[in-house]
XYZ file of C-alpha atoms in Angstrom:
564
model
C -47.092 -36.844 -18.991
C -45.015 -35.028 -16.719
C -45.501 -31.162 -16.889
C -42.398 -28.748 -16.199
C -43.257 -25.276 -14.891
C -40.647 -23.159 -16.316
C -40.811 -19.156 -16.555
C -41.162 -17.093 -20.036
C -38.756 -15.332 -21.179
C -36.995 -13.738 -24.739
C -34.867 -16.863 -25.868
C -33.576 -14.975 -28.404
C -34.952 -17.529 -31.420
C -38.242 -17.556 -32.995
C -40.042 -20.157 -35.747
C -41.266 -18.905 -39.076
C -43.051 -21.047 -41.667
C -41.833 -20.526 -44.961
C -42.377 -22.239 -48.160
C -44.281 -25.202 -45.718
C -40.718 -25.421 -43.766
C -40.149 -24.491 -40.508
C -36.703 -22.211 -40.348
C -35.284 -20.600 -37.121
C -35.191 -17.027 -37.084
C -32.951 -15.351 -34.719
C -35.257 -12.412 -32.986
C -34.428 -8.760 -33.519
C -34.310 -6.793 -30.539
C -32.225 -4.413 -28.301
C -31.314 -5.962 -24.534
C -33.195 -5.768 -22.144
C -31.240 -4.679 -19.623
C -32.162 -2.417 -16.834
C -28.023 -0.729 -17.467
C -29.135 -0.358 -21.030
C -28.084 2.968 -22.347
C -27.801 2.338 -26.103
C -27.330 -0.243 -28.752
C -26.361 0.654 -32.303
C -26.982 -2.268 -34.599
C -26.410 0.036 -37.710
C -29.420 -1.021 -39.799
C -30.725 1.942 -40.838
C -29.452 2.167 -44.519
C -28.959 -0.220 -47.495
C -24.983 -1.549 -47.903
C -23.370 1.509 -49.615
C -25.597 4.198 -48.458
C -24.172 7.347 -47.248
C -24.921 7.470 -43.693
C -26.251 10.935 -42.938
C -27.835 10.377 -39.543
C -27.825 7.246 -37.419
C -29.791 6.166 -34.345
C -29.548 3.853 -31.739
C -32.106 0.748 -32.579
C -34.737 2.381 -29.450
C -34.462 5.364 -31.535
C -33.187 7.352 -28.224
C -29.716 8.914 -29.594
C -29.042 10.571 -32.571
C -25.770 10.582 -34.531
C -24.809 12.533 -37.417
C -22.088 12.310 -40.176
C -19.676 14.873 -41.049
C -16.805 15.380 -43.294
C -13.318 15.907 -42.090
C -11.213 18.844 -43.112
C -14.648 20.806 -44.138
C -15.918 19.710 -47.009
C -12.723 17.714 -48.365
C -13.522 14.330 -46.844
C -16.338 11.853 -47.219
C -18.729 11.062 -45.115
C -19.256 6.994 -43.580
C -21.406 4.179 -45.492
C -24.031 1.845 -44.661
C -22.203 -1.908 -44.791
C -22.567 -5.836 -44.544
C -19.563 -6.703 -42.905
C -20.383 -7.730 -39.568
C -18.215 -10.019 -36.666
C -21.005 -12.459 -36.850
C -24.364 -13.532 -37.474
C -25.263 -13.295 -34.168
C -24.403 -10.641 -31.220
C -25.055 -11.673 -27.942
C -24.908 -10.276 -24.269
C -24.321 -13.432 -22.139
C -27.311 -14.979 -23.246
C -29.840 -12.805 -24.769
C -29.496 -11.904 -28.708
C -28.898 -8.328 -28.714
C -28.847 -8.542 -32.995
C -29.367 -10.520 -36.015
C -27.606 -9.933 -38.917
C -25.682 -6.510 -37.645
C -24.668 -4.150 -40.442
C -21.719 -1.821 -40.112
C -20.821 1.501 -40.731
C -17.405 1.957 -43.009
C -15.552 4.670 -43.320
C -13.309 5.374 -46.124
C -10.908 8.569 -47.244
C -10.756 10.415 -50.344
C -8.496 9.321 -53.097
C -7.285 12.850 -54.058
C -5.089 15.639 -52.565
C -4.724 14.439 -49.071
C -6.715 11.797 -47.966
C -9.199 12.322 -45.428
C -12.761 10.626 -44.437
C -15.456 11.810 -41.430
C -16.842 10.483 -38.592
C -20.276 10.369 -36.459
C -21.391 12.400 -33.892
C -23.626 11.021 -31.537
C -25.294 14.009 -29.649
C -24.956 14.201 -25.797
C -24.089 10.963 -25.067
C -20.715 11.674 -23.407
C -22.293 14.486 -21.576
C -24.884 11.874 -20.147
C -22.255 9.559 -19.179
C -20.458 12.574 -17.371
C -21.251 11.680 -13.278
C -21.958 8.175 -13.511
C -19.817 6.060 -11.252
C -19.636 3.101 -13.974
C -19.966 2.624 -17.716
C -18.721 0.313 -20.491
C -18.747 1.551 -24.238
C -18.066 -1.249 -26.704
C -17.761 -2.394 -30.189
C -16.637 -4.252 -32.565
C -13.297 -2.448 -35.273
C -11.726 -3.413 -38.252
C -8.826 -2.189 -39.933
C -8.372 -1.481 -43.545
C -5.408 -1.889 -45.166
C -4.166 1.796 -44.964
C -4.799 2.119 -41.399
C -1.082 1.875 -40.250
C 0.315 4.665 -42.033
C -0.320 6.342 -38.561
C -2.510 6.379 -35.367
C -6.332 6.050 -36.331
C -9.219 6.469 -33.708
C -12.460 4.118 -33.998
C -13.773 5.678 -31.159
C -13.591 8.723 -28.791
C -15.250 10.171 -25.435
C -15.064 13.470 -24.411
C -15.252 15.164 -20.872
C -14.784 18.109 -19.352
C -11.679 20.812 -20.205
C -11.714 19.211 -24.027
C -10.611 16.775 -21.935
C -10.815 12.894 -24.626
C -9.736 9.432 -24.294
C -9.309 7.006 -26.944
C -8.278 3.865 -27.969
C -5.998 4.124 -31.021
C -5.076 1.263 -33.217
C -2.142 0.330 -35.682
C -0.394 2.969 -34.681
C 1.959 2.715 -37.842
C 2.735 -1.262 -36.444
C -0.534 -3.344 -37.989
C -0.021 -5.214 -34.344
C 0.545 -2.184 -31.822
C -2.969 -0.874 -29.722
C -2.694 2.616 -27.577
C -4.846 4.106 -25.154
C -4.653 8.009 -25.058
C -5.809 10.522 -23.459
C -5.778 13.802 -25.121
C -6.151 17.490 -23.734
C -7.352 19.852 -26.519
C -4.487 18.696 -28.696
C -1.883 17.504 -26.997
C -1.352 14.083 -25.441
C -1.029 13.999 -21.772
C 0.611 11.632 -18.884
C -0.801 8.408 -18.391
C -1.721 7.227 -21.513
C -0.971 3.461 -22.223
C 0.854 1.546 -24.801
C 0.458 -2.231 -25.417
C 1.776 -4.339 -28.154
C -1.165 -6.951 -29.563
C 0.641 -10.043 -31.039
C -2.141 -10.711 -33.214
C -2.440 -8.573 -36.654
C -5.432 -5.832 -36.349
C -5.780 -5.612 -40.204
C -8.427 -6.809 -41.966
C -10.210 -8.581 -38.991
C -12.854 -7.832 -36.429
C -11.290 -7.016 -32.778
C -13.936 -6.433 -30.404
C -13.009 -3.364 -28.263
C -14.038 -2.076 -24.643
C -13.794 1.024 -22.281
C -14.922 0.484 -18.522
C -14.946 2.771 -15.914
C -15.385 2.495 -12.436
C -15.603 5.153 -10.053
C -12.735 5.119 -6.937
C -13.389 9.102 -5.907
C -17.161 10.045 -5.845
C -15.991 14.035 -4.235
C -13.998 13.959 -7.927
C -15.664 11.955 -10.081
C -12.401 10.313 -10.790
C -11.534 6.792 -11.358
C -10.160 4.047 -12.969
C -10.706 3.954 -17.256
C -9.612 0.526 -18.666
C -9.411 -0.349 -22.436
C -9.492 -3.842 -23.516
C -8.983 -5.530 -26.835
C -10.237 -8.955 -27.844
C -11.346 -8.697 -24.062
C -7.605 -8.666 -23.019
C -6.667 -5.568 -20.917
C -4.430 -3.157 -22.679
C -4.105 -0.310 -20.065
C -5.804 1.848 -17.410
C -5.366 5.804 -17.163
C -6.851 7.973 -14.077
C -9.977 9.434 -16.086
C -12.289 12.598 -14.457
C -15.566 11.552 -15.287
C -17.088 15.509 -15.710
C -19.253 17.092 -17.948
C -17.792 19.714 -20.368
C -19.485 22.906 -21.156
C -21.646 23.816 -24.099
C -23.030 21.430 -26.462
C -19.266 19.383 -27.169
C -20.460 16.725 -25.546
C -20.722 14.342 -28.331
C -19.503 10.223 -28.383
C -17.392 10.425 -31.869
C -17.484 7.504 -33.632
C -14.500 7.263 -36.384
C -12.289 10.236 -35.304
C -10.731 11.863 -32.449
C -12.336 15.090 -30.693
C -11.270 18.876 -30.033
C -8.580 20.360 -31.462
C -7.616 17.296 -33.582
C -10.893 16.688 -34.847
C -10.382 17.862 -38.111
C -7.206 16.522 -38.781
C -7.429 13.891 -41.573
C -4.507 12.039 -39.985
C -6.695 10.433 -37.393
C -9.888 9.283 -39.169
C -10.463 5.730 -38.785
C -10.064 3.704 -42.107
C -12.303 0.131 -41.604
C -15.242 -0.754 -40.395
C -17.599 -0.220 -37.150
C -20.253 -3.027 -35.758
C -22.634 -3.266 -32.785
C -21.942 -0.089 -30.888
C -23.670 -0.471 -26.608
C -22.973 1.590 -23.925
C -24.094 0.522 -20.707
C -24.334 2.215 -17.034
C -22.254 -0.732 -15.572
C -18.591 -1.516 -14.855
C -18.976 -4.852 -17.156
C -16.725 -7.720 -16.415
C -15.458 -9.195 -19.874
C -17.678 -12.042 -19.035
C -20.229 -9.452 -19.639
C -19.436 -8.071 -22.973
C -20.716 -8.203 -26.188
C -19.822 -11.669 -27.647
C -20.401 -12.904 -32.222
C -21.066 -16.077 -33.199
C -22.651 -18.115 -35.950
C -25.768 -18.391 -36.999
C -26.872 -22.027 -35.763
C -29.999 -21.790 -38.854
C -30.046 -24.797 -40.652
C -31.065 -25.087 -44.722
C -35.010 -27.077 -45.193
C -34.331 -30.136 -44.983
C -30.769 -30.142 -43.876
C -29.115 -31.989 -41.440
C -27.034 -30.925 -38.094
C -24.836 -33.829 -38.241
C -24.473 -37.420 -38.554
C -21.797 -39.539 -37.705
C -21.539 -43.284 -38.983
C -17.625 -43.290 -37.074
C -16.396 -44.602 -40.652
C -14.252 -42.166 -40.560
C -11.084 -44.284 -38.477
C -9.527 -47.440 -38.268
C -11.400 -50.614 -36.456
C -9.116 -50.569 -33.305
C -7.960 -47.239 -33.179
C -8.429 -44.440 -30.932
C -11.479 -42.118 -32.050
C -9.288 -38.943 -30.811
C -10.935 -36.899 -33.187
C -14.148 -38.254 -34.980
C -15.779 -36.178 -37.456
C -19.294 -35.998 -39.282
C -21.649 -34.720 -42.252
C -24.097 -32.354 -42.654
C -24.925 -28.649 -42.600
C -23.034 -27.655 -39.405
C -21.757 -24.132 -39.391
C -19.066 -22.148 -38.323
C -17.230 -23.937 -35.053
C -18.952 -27.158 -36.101
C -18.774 -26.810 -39.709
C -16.811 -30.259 -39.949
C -18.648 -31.903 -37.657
C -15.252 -32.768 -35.406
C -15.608 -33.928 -31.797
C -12.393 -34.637 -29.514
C -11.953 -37.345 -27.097
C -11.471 -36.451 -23.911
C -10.857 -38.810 -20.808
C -12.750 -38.019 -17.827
C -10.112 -39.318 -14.830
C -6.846 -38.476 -17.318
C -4.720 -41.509 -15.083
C -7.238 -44.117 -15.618
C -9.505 -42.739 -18.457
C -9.940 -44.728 -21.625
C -10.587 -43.287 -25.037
C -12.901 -44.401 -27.366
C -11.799 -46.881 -29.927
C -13.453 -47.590 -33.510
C -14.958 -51.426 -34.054
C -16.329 -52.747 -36.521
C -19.539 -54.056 -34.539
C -22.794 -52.327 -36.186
C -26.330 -52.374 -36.283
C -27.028 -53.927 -39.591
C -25.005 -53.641 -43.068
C -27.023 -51.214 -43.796
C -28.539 -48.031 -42.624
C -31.684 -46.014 -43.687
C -32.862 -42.794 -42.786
C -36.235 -44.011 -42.090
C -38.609 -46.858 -42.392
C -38.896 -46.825 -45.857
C -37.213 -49.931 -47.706
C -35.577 -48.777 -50.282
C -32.139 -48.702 -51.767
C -32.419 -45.028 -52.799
C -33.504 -44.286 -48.893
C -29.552 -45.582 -47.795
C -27.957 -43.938 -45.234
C -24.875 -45.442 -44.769
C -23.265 -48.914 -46.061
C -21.431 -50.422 -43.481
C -21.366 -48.060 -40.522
C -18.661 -48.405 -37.647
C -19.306 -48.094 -34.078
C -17.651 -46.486 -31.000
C -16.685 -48.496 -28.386
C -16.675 -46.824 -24.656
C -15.106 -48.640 -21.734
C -14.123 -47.739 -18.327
C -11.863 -48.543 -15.751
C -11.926 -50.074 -12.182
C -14.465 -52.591 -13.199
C -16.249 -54.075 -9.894
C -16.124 -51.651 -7.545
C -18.695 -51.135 -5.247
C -21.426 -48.207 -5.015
C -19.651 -47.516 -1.495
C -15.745 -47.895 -3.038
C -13.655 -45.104 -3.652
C -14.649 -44.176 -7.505
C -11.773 -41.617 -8.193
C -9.710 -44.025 -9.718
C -12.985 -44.875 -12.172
C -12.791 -43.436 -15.638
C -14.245 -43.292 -19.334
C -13.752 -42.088 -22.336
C -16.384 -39.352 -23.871
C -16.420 -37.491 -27.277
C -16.914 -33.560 -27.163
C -18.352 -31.887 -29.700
C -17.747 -27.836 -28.953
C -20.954 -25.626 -29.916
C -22.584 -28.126 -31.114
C -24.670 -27.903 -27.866
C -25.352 -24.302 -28.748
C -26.833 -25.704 -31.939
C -29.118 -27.912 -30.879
C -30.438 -25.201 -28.410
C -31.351 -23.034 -31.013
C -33.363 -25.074 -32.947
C -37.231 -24.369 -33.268
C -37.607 -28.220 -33.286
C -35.027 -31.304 -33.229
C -34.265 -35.307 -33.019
C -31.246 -36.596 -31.933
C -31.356 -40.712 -32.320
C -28.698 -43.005 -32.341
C -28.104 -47.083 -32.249
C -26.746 -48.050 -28.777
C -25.621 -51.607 -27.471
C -24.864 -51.633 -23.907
C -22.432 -53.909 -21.764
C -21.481 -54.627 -18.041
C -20.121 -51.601 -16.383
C -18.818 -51.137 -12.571
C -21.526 -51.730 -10.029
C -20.792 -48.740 -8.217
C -21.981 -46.250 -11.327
C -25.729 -44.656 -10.290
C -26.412 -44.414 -14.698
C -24.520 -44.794 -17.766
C -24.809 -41.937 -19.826
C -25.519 -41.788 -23.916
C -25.647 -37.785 -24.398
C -26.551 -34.737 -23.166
C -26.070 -31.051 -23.157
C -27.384 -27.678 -21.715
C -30.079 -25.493 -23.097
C -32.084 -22.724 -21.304
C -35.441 -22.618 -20.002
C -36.758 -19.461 -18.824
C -33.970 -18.177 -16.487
C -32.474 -21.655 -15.871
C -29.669 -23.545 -17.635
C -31.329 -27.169 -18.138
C -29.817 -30.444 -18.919
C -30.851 -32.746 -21.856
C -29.475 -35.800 -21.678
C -30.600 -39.725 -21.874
C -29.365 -42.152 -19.327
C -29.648 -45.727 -17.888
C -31.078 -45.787 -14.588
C -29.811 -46.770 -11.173
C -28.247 -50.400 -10.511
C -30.614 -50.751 -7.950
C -33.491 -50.804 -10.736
C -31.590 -53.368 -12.656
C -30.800 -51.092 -15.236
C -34.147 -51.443 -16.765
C -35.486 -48.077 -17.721
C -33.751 -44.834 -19.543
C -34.064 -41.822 -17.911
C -34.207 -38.419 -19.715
C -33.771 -35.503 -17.528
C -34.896 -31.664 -18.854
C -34.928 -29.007 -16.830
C -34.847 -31.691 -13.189
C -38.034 -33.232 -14.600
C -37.708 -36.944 -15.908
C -39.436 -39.130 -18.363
C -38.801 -42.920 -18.383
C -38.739 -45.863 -20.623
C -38.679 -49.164 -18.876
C -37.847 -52.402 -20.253
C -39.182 -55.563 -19.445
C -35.527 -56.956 -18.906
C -32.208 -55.275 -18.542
C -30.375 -53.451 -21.088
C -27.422 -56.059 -21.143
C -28.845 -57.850 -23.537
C -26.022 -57.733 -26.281
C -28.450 -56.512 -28.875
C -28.740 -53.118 -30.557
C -31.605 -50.420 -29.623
C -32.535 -47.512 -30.915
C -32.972 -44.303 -28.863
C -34.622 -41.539 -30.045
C -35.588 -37.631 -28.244
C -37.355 -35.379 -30.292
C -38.189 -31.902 -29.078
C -41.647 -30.135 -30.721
C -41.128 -26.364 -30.361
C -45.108 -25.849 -31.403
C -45.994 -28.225 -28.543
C -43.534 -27.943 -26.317
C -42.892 -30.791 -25.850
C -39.743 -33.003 -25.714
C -40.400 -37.441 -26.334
C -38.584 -39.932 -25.722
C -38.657 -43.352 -27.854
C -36.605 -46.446 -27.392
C -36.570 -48.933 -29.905
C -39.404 -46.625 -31.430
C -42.127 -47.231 -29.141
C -42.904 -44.158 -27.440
C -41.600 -43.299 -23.961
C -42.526 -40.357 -21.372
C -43.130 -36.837 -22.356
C -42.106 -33.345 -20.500
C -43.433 -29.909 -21.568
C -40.617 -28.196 -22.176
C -39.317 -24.719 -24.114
C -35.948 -25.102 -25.618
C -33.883 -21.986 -25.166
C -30.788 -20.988 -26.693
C -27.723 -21.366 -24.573
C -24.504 -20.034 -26.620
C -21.795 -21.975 -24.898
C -22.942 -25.433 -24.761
C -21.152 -28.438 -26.308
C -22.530 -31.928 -27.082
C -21.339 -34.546 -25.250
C -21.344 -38.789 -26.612
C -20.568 -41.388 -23.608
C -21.105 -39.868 -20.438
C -23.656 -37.012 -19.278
C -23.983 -33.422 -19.770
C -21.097 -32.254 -17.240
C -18.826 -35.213 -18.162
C -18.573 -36.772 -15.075
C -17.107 -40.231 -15.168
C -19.478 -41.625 -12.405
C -21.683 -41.824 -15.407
C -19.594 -42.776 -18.142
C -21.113 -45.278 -20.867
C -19.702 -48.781 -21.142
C -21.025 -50.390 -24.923
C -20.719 -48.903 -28.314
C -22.614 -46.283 -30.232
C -23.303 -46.163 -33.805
C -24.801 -43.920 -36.473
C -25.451 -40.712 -34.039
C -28.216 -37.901 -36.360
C -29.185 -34.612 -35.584
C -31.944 -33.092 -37.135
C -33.753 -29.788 -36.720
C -36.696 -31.533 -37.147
C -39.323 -32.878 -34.849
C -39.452 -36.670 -36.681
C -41.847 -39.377 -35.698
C -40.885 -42.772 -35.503
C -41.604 -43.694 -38.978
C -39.087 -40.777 -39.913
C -35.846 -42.962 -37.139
C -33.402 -44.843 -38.562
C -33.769 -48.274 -39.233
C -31.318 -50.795 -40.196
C -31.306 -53.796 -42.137
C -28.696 -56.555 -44.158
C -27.997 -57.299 -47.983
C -28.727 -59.122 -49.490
C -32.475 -58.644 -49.537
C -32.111 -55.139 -48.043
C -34.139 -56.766 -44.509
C -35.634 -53.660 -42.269
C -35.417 -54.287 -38.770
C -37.835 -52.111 -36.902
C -38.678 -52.688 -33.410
């Protein structure tokens, strides 16, 4: 066994045990961050609760709700609606499960609503060369009657900026900047061709100091991380105790008028002592979680026509969100010379189980399919030119991510492999990037070197590498089986061909959020390693399965089990 040093660190995911099934469990927990200011998850009140005071979730800030127009609006509610399961800062899980806060107006006389103020917060921004507030907004309906403020910062003079959205056009986004009440020079008006009702828009102010005698520089705004304007901001503290962050309303003289309130929703409030790039930000996504004894995919590639190009194939199982049917595109490595996957007919057996048991009830699939990879520029030499080389690979976006997440997994699949161009190193089956520690590592399961007569699979976590070798070479024209299987509660990730057990690397999956899977090449889809044979019946479990749990395969009549 090969050991693999790696450093601890917050992954972001957790296991729980739970009705005797292990379920992943996104940790709870504010970043990390050394630039840290605040982070506002909004879970301090059941859905429909009047919010009355609100804190950050390290219970540093304070906000409190107010009604606009004295005691004729209504004050902001607890809610569920959220951008997504999951908020992230590049890789770390800043939240599970984010509530929001909604505000609302009154239905009688003139409408009105309130807003939150969150006490000194723009008075401890005031100085700081850099900072980035951001959120996530969403419009109601209403909204576009006229301007309406999710957000505002105040500085010195009465001095606020704002962005202000649906300014009477459900598509237009302005960024203001207000003194007392009137609007002064420099604000900026963009035009957003995508409709701001009804759906989250993720929303960003960044400044960066370009005076430090002033205090003055640049103050950017972007939506949907595209930049909608920059005004010339003087980053000074007002006097007195106005030196509140208002969430839902503008500030100073207009911050009673019921005009402004914002009308929608509010999620995932940080503010951070850094310029952030929009690489940076705040970034939702799915919850990767998968139901007890679900399944992350499987794909038996019935699902085109023997002959024709697998452009898109697509899968079963309880995938979710950007993988929820299971699609992967084709892609060709070397687009001149690059050759897509093609369905045939050629299959392990008639008949595929999900594990050893022989059983008609325990039937996968009945007559599975196959994809067949080839490549181009067939003999050329380990010292040729391979430019003009290329393959064929399936992506499948996310689903990378998903795997990554998982307290435990096996991905197996049925692979026959053929001749391929002497000057490839490997041939690759999978792979795709998870996180260990600090690192991005690659999982991925390959055929080794010409020079060892393609003999042996090589898996390669984190640069460490576990081997299977065969007694002959792998161009046999039969189908094997390949198997990987991660254990979260050992750490440990196995490899099994033809279900007799390979090398073994201690190893901690970590979540990596933008990862895809890739079939027919390795992890960075480089046609110097692009698989030449066919692939059938690709699972992915969030399980850790021994070998009794593989797929086997087998012939009717007589339902025959073929295990190695």
């Amino acid at each position: 066994m090969k050991k693999l040093k790696v450093l601890r660190r917050y992954t972001g995911m957790k296991a729980s045990l739970f009705a005797g099934c292990i379920l992943l469990t996104p940790l709870q927990s504010a970043a990390t961050d050394d630039n840290l200011i605040g982070f506002w998850s909004f879970k301090g009140g059941e859905a429909g609760a009047t919010v009355d005071t609100v804190t950050d979730d390290a219970e540093h800030w304070t906000g409190t709700a107010y009604v606009a127009s004295g005691n004729a609006g209504v004050k902001p509610t607890y809610a569920d609606a959220r951008p997504g399961a999951i908020i992230y800062a590049g890789r770390s899980v800043l939240c599970s499960y984010p509530q929001s806060v909604h505000f609302a107006l009154t239905t009688s006389g003139y409408p009105c609503g309130g807003f939150i103020d969150i006490a000194n917060l723009s008075g401890s921004l005031a100085g700081r060369s850099a900072f980035t507030i951001e959120f996530w907004a969403r419009l109601d309906d209403d909204s576009v009657s006229c301007w309406t403020v999710p957000l505002c910062l105040q500085n010195d003079n009465d001095r606020h900026v704002t962005p202000i959205l649906g300014q009477g056009v459900a598509t237009q986004v302005k960024f203001a900047q207000f003194n007392d009440s009137a609007e002064t020079s420099g604000s900026a008006t963009a035009v957003y061709n995508t409709n701001l009702l009804n759906e989250w828009r993720h929303v960003a102010m960044v400044y960066a100091e370009t005076d430090s005698s002033s205090h003055s520089g640049d103050l950017k705004c972007y939506i949907d991380y595209n930049l909608v304007g920059t005004l010339t901001y003087t980053n000074t503290a007002m006097t007195g105790s106005a030196t509140a962050l208002r969430i839902g309303s503008t500030t100073g003289g207009k911050a009673n008028s019921p005009t402004h309130n914002f009308r929608g929703d509010i999620c995932a409030l940080r503010v951070t002592a850094a310029a952030l790039e929009t690489s940076e930000m705040m970034s939702a996504g799915p919850d990767y979680s998968v139901p007890a004894g679900g399944t992350l995919g499987f794909w038996d590639f019935k699902d085109g026509t023997v002959g024709t190009s697998a452009n898109v194939v697509t899968g079963r199982g309880d995938m979710v969100c950007g993988i929820a049917d299971g699609e992967g595109a084709a892609l060709t490595r070397s687009p001149d010379t690059g050759l897509v996957p093609v369905y045939d007919a050629d299959a392990p057996g008639e008949r595929i189980f999900a594990s050893a048991e022989q059983s008609a009830a325990n039937v996968l699939v009945k007559e599975p399919q196959s994809l067949k990879f080839t490549t181009t520029g067939e003999g050329k030499s380990t010292s040729g030119d391979s430019s003009s080389v290329g393959g064929g690979l399936i992506r499948f976006p996310k689903l990378g991510s998903a795997i990554s997440s998982q307290a435990n997994y096996t991905i197996e699949c049925f692979f026959k492999d053929e001749d391929w161009s002497e000057w490839q190193w490997a041939s690759g089956l999978f792979g795709f990037y998870s996180r260990s520690g600090d690192a991005v590592v690659i999982n991925q399961a390959m055929v080794s070197s010409v020079k060892s007569g393609k003999t042996a699979w090589d898996v390669t976590v984190a640069n460490a590498n576990v081997k299977y070798t065969n007694d002959s070479t792998w161009k046999d024209g039969k189908w094997h089986h390949l198997a990987l299987v991660y254990n979260g509660t050992a750490r440990q990730l196995k490899l099994y061909v033809d279900y007799k057990p390979g090398g073994t690397v201690e190893y901690e999956n970590g979540f990596n959020m933008d990862s895809d899977f890739i079939l027919g090449t390795q992890a960075d889809k480089s046609s110097n390693y692009a698989f030449r044979g066919k692939i059938s019946c690709l699972r992915i479990l969030p399980v850790a399965l021994e070998p009794s749990g593989f797929m086997t395969y087998g012939n009717a009549p007589g339902l025959t089990i073929i295990v190695r």
